[in-house]
XYZ file of C-alpha atoms in Angstrom:
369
model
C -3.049 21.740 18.678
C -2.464 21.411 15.124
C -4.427 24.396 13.973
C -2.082 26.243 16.819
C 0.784 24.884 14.564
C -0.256 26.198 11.517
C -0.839 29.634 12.950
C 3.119 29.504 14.092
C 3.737 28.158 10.515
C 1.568 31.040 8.752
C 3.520 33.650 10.868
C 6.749 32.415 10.517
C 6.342 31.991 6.339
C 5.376 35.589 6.495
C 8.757 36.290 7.752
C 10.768 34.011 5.240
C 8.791 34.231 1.834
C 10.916 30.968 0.801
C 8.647 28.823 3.354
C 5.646 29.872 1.216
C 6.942 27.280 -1.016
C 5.945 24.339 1.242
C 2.290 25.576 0.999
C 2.102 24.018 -2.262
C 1.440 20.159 -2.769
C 3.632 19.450 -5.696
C 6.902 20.826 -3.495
C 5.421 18.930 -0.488
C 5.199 15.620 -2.660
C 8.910 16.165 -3.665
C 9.943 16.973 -0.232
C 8.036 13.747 1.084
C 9.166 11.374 -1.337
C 13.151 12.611 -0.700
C 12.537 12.297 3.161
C 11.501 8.873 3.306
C 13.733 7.864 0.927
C 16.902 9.229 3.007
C 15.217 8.011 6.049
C 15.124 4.128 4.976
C 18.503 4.542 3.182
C 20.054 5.628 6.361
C 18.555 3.327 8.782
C 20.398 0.820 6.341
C 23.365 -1.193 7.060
C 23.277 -0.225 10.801
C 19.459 -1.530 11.287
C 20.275 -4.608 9.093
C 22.957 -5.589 11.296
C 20.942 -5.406 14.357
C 17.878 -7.043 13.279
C 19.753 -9.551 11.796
C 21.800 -10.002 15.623
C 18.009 -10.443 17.232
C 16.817 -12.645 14.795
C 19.385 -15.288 14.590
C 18.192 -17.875 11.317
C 16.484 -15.198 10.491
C 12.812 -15.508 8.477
C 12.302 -19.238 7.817
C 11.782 -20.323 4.417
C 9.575 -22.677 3.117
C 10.924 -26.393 3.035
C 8.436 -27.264 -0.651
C 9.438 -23.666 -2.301
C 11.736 -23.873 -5.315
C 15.218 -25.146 -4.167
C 16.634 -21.571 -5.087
C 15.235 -20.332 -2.073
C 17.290 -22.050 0.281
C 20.311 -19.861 -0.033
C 18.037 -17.223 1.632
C 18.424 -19.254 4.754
C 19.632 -16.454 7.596
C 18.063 -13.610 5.890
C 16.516 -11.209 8.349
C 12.856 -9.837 8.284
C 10.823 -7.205 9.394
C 12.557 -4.574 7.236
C 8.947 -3.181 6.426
C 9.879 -1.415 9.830
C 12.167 0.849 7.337
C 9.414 1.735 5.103
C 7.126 2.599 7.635
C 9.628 4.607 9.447
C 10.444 6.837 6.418
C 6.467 7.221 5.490
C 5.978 8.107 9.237
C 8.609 10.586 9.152
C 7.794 12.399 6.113
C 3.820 12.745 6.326
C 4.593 14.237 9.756
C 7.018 16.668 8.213
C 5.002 17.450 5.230
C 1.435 16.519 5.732
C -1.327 18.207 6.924
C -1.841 16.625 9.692
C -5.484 18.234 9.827
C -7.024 16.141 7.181
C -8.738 13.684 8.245
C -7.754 11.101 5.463
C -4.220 11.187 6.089
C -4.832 10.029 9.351
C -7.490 7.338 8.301
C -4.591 5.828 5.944
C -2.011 6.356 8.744
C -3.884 4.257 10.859
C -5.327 1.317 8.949
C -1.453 1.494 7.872
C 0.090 1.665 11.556
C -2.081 -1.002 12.579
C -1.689 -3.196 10.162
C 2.230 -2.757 10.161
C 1.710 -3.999 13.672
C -0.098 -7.023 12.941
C 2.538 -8.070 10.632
C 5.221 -7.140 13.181
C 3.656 -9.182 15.402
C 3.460 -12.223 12.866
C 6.997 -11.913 11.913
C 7.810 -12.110 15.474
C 6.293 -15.411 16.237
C 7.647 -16.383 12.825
C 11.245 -16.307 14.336
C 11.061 -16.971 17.178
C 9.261 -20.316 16.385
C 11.138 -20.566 13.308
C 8.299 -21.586 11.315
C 6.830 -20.277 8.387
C 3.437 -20.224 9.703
C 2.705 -17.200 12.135
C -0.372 -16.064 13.141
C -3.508 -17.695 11.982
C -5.208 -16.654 9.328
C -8.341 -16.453 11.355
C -6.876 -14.287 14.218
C -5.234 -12.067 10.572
C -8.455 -12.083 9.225
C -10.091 -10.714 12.496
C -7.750 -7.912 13.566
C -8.022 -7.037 9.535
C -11.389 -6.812 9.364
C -11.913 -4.476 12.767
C -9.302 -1.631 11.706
C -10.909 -1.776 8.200
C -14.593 -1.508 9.419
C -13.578 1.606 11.769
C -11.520 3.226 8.542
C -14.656 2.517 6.856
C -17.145 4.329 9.416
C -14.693 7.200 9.358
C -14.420 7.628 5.832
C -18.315 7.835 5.340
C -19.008 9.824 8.334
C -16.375 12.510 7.385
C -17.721 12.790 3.517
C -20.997 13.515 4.919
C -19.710 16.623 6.089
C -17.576 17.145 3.212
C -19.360 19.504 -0.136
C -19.605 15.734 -2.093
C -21.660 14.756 -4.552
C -25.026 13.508 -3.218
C -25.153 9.672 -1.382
C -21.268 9.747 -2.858
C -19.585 9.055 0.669
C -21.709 5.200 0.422
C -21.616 4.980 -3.285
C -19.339 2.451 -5.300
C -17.806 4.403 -8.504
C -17.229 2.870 -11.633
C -14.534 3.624 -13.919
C -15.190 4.504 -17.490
C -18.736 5.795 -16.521
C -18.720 9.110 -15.743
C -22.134 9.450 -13.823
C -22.521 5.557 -12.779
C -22.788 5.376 -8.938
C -24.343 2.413 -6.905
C -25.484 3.965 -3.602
C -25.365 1.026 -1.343
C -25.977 2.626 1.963
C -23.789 1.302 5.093
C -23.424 -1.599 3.331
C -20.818 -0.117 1.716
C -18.528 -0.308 5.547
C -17.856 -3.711 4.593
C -17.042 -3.152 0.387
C -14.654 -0.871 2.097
C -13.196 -3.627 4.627
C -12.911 -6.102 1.850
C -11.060 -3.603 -0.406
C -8.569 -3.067 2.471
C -8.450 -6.070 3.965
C -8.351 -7.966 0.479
C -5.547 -5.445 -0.846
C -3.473 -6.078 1.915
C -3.440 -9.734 2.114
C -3.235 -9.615 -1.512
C 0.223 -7.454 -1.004
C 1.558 -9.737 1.437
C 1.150 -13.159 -1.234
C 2.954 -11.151 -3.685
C 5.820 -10.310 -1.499
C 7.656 -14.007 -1.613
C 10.475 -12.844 -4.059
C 13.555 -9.900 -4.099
C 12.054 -6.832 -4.606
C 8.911 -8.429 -6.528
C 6.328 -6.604 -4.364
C 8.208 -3.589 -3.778
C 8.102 -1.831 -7.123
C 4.795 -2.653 -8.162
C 3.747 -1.269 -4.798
C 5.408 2.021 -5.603
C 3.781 1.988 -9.009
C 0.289 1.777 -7.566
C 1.634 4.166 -4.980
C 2.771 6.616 -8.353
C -0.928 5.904 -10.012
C -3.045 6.867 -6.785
C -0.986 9.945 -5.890
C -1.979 11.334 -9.509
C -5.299 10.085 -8.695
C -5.320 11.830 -5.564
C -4.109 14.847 -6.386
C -6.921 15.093 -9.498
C -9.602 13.836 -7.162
C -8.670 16.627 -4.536
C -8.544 19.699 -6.707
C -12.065 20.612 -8.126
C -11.130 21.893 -11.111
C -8.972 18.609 -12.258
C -12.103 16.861 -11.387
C -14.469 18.582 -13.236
C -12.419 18.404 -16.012
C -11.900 14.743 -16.212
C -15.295 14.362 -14.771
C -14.385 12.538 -11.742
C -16.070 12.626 -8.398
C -14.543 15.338 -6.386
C -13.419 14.402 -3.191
C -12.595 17.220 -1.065
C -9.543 16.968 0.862
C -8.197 14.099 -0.564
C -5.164 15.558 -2.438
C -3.909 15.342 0.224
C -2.997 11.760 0.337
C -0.731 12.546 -3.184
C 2.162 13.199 0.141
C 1.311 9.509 1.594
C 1.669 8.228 -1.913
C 4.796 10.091 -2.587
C 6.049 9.267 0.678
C 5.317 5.162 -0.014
C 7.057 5.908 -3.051
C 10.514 7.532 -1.267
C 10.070 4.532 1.392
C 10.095 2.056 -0.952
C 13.148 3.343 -3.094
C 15.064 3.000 0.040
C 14.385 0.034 1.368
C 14.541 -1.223 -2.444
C 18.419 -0.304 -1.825
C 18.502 -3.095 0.235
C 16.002 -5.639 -1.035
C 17.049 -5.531 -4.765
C 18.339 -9.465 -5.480
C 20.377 -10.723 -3.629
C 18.241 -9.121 -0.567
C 20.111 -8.239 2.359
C 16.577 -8.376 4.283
C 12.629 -9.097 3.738
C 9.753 -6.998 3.758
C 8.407 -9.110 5.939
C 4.193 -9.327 7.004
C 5.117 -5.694 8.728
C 5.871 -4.066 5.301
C 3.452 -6.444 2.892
C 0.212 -5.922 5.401
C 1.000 -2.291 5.620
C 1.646 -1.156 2.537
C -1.295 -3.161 0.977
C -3.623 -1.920 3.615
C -2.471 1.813 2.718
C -3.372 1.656 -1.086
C -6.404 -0.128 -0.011
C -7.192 2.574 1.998
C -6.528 5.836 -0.388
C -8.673 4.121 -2.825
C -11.567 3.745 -0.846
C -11.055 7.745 1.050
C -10.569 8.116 -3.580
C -13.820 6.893 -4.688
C -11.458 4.745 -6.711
C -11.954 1.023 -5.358
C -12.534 -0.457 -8.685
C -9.449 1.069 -9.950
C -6.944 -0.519 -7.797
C -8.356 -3.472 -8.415
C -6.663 -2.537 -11.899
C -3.888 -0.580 -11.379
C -2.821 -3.804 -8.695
C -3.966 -6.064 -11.486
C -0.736 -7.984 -10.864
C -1.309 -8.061 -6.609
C -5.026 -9.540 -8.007
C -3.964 -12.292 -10.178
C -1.421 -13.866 -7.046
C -4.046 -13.331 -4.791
C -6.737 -15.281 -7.100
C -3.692 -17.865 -8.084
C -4.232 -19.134 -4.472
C -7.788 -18.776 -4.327
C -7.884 -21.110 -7.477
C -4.945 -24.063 -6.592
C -6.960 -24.309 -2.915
C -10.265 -24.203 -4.250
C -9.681 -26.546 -7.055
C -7.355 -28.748 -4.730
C -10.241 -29.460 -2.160
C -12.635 -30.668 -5.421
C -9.833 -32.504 -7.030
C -7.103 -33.570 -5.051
C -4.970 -31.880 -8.039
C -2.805 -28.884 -8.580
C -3.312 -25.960 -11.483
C -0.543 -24.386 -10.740
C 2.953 -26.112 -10.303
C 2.866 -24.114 -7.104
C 1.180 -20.973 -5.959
C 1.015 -17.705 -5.233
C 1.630 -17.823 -9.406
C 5.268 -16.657 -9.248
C 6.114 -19.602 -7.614
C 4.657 -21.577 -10.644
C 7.046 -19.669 -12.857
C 9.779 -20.182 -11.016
C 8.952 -24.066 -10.950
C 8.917 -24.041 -14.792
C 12.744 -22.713 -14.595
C 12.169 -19.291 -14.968
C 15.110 -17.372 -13.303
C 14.197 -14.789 -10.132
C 15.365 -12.120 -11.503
C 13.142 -12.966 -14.988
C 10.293 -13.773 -12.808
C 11.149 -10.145 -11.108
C 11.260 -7.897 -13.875
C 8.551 -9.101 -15.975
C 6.008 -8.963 -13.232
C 7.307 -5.530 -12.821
C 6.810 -4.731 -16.794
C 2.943 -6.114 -16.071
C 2.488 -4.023 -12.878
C 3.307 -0.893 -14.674
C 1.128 -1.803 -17.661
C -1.736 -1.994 -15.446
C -0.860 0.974 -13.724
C -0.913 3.224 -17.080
C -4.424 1.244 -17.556
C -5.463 2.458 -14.580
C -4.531 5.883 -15.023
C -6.310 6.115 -18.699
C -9.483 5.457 -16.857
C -9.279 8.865 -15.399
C -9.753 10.353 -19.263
C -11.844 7.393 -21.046
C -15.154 8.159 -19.842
């Protein structure tokens, strides 16, 4: 069907010379990134309104958070439903909807939106800040990140790769450094996903704190993409050249867009959450395009900052079950911040300065090799 498509498409540019134009990338990236970002803009007030009239109280907020938090009280969730409608939008308008990697990350990002629909959902309507449990999470998580996984390797073996590359791990800074793992390397790629994701969704607890870094690691894997895709940029930079996956530059761009509009509504005050729909999602995405990249390392540096909240948990439970006591004044670490008096907004905008640090970082491993 889609091949069909691009026959009409080829005959119809050959008409109107101006469509030729959309063949390349760099004007489909634009394109994508402008189309979701009109798409969540527009859905705007109107959907805000509405979900806000379903909802009621809105997304409950923790009674032991910082005290700041309970002016949020009424605020309506779910509004990772306007992200995911403007990505949706524009890789179906401007993606090649014949690779096979934009339609691993649209999945494992589809499905996990609707896991975290479904756990806002029981968050409001038992108005409770507990959802689903982590175990049931954890499960459904773990399944759509195996079967990305087994995609992803059985479609590089196909692909002209570099030799055992499609179950290798590859390791930044080393040009030539590969550890072949075999199929063990399905479940490295479920933990990247599944990890990234959750670690997304404990970053997303203030205004617009997990939004922009997400679009910055969104910015740093669509170069990443783009140089990994094109053989020549690869060779150059010595990379591992993944065919095909340039493609996923118009998912980034289009996470980018997505989040700029819905940013419009979620910079403080918010007039709505992310939500587990948006956090899951989005996280699951980049976890995603760095595994169909080669680059899993790498976005465990370019989301340096979604690392350290994740691991601020891991360490305040861990150390909590050995010694009754607290490291953290609370945790994810934000929260610790905040507890030491740090404004929001301060707590906002310097995690943003870090998360574009990191992503830079991230980047210079492309060329420091």
């Amino acid at each position: 069907m889609f091949y069909l498509l691009y026959l009409y498409y080829a005959d119809v540019a050959h008409q109107y010379p101006l469509l030729n134009l959309i063949q390349y990338q760099t004007v489909r990236v634009a394109l994508a990134m402008a189309t979701a970002m009109i798409v969540a803009v527009a859905m705007g007030s109107r959907f805000i309104n509405w979900i806000r009239a379903k909802q009621g109280r809105g997304q409950p907020i923790r009674d032991d958070g910082p005290v700041s938090h309970l002016s949020k009280v009424g605020t309506p969730t779910m509004g990772g439903l306007m992200i995911l409608a403007g990505i949706g939008v524009a890789v179906l308008l401007w993606g090649d909807l014949t690779n096979p990697y934009i339609w691993i990350v649209s999945g494992v990002t589809a499905a996990f939106g609707v896991l975290g629909f479904i756990d806002d959902y029981a968050k409001v309507t038992k108005q409770t800040s507990a959802g689903l449990t982590s175990k049931q999470k954890l499960a459904a998580q773990t399944l759509v990140a195996v079967i990305a996984g087994v995609l992803t390797v059985l479609w590089m073996t196909r692909s002209p790769t570099s030799p055992g590359l499609e179950t290798s791990i590859a390791f930044p800074f080393f040009k030539a450094v590969l550890l072949n793992i075999g199929w063990f390397y399905v479940a490295f790629a479920a933990f990247t996903i599944v990890g990234f994701s959750n670690a997304v969704n404990l970053t997303d607890g203030l205004d617009g704190l997990a939004t922009v870094p997400v679009m910055m690691a969104a910015a740093a894997f669509g170069v990443i993409s783009y140089l990994a895709g094109n053989f020549v940029f690869s060779e150059y930079l010595q990379i591992h050249h993944v065919p095909g996956s340039g493609e996923l530059a118009i998912f980034c761009a289009a996470m980018i867009g997505a989040g700029a509009g819905f940013l419009w509504y979620n910079a403080p005050p918010a007039k709505i959450f992310m939500g587990d729909t948006g956090s899951l999602a989005l996280g699951g995405a980049l976890g995603a395009i760095a595994v169909t990249t080669k680059h899993e390392l790498v976005l465990g540096i370019v989301g340096g900052l979604f690392v350290a909240e994740a691991a601020s948990v891991m360490i305040q439970v861990g150390y909590y079950k050995l010694t009754k006591k607290r490291i953290f004044l609370m945790a994810p670490v934000h929260h610790h911040f905040e507890k030491m008096g740090w404004p929001e907004s301060t707590v906002v905008i310097r995690f943003w300065i870090i998360a574009g640090a990191l992503a830079l970082v991230g980047l210079s491993t492309l060329k420091l090799r």
